[in-house]
GROMACS .gro file of C-alpha atoms in nm:
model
  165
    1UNK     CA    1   9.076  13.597  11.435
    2UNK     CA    2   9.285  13.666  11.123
    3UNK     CA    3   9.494  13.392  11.212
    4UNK     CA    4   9.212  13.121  11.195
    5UNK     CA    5   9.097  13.259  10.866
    6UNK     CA    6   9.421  13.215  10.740
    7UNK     CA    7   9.437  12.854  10.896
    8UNK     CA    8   9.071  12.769  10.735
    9UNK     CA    9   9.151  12.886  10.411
   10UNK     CA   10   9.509  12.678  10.412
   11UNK     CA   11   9.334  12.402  10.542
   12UNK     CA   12   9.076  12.434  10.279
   13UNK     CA   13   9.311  12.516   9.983
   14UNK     CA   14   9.514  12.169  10.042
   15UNK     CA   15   9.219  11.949  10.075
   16UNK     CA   16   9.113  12.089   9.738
   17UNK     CA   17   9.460  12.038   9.589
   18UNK     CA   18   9.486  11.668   9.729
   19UNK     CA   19   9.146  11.628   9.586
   20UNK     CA   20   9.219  11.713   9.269
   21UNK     CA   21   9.548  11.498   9.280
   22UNK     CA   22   9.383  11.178   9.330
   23UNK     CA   23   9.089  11.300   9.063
   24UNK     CA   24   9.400  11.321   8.846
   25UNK     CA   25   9.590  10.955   8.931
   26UNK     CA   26   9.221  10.791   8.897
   27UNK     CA   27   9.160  10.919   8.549
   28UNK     CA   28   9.534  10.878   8.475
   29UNK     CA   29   9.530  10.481   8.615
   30UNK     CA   30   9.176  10.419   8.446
   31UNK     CA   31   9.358  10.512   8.105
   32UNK     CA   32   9.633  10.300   8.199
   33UNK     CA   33   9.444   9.974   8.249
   34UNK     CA   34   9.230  10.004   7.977
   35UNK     CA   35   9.382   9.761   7.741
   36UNK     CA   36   9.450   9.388   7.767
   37UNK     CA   37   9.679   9.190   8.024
   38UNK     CA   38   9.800   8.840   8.044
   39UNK     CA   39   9.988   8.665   8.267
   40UNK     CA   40  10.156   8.489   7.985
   41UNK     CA   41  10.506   8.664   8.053
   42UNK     CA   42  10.512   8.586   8.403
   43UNK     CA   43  10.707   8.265   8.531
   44UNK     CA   44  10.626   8.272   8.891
   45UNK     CA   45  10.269   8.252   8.790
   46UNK     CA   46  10.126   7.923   9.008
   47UNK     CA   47   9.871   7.805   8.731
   48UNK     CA   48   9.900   7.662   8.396
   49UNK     CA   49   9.605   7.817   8.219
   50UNK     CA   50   9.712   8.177   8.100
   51UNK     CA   51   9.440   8.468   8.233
   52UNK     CA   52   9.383   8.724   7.940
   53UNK     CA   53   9.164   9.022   8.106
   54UNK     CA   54   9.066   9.294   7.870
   55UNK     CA   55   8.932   9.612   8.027
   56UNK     CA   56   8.778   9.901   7.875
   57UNK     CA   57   8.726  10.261   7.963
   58UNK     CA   58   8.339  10.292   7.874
   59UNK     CA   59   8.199  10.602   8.025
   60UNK     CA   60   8.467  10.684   8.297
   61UNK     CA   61   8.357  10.290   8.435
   62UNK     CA   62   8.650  10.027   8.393
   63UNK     CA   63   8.470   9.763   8.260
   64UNK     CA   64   8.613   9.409   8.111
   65UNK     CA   65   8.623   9.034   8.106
   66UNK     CA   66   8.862   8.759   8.205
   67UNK     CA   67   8.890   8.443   8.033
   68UNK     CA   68   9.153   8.159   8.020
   69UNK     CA   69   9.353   8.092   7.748
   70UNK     CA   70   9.286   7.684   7.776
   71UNK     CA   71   8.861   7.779   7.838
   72UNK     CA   72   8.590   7.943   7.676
   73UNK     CA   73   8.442   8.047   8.020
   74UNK     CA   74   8.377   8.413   8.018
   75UNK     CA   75   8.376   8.642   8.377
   76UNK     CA   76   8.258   8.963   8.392
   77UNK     CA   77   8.474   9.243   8.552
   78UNK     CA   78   8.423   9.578   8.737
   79UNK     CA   79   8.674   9.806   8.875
   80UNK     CA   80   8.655  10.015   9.164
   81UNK     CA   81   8.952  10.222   9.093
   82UNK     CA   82   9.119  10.366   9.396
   83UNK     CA   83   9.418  10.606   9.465
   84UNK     CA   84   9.706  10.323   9.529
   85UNK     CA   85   9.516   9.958   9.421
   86UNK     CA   86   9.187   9.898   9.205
   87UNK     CA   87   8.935   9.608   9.365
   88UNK     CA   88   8.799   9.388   9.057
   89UNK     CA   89   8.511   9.257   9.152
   90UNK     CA   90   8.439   8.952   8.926
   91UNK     CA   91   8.133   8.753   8.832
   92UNK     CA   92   7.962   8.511   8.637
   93UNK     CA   93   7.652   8.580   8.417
   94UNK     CA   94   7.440   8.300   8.414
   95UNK     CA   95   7.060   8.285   8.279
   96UNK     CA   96   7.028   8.627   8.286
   97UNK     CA   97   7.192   8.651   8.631
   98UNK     CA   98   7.506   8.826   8.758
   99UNK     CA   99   7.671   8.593   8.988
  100UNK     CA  100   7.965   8.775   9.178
  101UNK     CA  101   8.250   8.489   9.194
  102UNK     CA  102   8.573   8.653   9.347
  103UNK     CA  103   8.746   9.005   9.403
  104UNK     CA  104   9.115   9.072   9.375
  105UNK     CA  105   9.305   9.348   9.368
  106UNK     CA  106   9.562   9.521   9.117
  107UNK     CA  107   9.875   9.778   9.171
  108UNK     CA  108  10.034   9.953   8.883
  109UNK     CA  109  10.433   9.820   8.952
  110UNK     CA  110  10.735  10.018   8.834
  111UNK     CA  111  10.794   9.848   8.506
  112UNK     CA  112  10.438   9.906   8.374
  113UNK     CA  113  10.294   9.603   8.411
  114UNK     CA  114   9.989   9.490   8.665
  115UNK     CA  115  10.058   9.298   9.037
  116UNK     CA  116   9.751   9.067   9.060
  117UNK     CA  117   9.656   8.968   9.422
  118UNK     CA  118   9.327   8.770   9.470
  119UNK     CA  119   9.134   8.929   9.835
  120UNK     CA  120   9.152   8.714  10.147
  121UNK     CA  121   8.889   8.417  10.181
  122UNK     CA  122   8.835   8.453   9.819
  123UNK     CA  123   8.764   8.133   9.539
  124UNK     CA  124   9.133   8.054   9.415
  125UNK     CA  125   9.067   7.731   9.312
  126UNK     CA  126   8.989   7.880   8.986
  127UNK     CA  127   9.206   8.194   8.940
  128UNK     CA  128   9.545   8.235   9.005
  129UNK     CA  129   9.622   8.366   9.405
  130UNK     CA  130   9.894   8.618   9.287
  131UNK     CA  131  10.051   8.679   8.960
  132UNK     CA  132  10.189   8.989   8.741
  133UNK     CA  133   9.982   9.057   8.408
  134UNK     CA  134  10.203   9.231   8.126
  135UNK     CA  135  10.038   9.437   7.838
  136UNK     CA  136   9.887   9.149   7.576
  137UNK     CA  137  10.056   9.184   7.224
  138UNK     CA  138   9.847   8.927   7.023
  139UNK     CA  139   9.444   9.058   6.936
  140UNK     CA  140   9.221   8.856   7.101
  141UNK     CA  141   8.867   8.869   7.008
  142UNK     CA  142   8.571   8.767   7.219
  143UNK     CA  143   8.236   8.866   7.194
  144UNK     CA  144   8.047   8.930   7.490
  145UNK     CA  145   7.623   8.911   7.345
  146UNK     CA  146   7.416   9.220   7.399
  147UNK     CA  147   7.200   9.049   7.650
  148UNK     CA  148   7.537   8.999   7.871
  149UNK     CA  149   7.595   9.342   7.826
  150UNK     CA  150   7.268   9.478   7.946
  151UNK     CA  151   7.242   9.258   8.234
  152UNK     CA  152   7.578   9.357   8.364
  153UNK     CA  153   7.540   9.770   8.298
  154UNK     CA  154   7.180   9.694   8.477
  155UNK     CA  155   7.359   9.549   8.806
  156UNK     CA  156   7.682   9.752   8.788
  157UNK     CA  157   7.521  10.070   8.719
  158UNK     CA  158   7.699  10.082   8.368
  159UNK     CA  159   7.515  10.290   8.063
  160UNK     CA  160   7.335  10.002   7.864
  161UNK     CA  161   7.495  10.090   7.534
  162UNK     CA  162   7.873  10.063   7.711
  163UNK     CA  163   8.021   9.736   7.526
  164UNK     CA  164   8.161   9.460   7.760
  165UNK     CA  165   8.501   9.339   7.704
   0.00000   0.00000   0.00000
């Protein structure tokens, strides 16, 4: 009997440390990613427009936008942060409307910078298929209009007064 106690509590004691692990890497990869990216740096990339995508820690939600540096289109982002890739999940706002356009996936590599892969099946006529994303240096500046921002906390779950980058 003592020795399933003994077993339970281990058993019990790790999951609670592994737990608390990941809790850790998630809060430490959400403050990681929360700045801006571009593929500018990256010669393998297999499109000529340079992505910029600017995310933002708002409320322990990794929020954001992606534009092109040749377009003044504007996508939304969300990230689903997980333990060894985050899922962006990226859409269009149109008339008031989320539109979800594509979802792709990003790993932290060794040198800092972000592995961008977009998901199986996905639309990659319009985004690059697979490219790395290295810390921006210049300031970019785009606004994102309140209304935007409302409509996308409203369908992503995101406080209303969180700004969208």
């Amino acid at each position: 009997m003592l020795e399933i106690l003994i077993f339970l509590v281990t058993v019990i004691g790790t999951i609670s440390y592994v737990v608390g692990i990941r809790r850790q890497a998630i809060i430490l990869t959400r403050q990681t990613f929360a700045r801006t990216w571009s593929n500018e740096g990256d010669i393998h990339s297999n499109g000529s427009d340079y992505i910029i995508l600017k995310l933002e820690n708002s409320g322990g939600d990794l929020t954001g936008s992606l534009s092109f540096s040749n377009d003044s289109k504007l996508f939304g982002i969300y990230a689903e942060i997980g333990w060894f890739k985050t899922r962006l999940r990226i859409s269009e706002l149109q008339d008031n409307t989320i539109f979800p356009i594509a979802n792709a996936t990003l790993k932290l590599t060794d040198n800092h910078r972000l592995s961008w892969c977009m998901e199986q099946g996905e639309n990659q006529t319009i985004f690059p298929t697979q490219t790395v994303l290295w810390p921006y240096s210049k300031i970019v500046s785009s606004s994102v209009d309140t209304k935007a921002n409302a409509v996308l906390s409203e369908n992503h779950d995101i406080p209303s007064n969180a700004t969208v980058f």
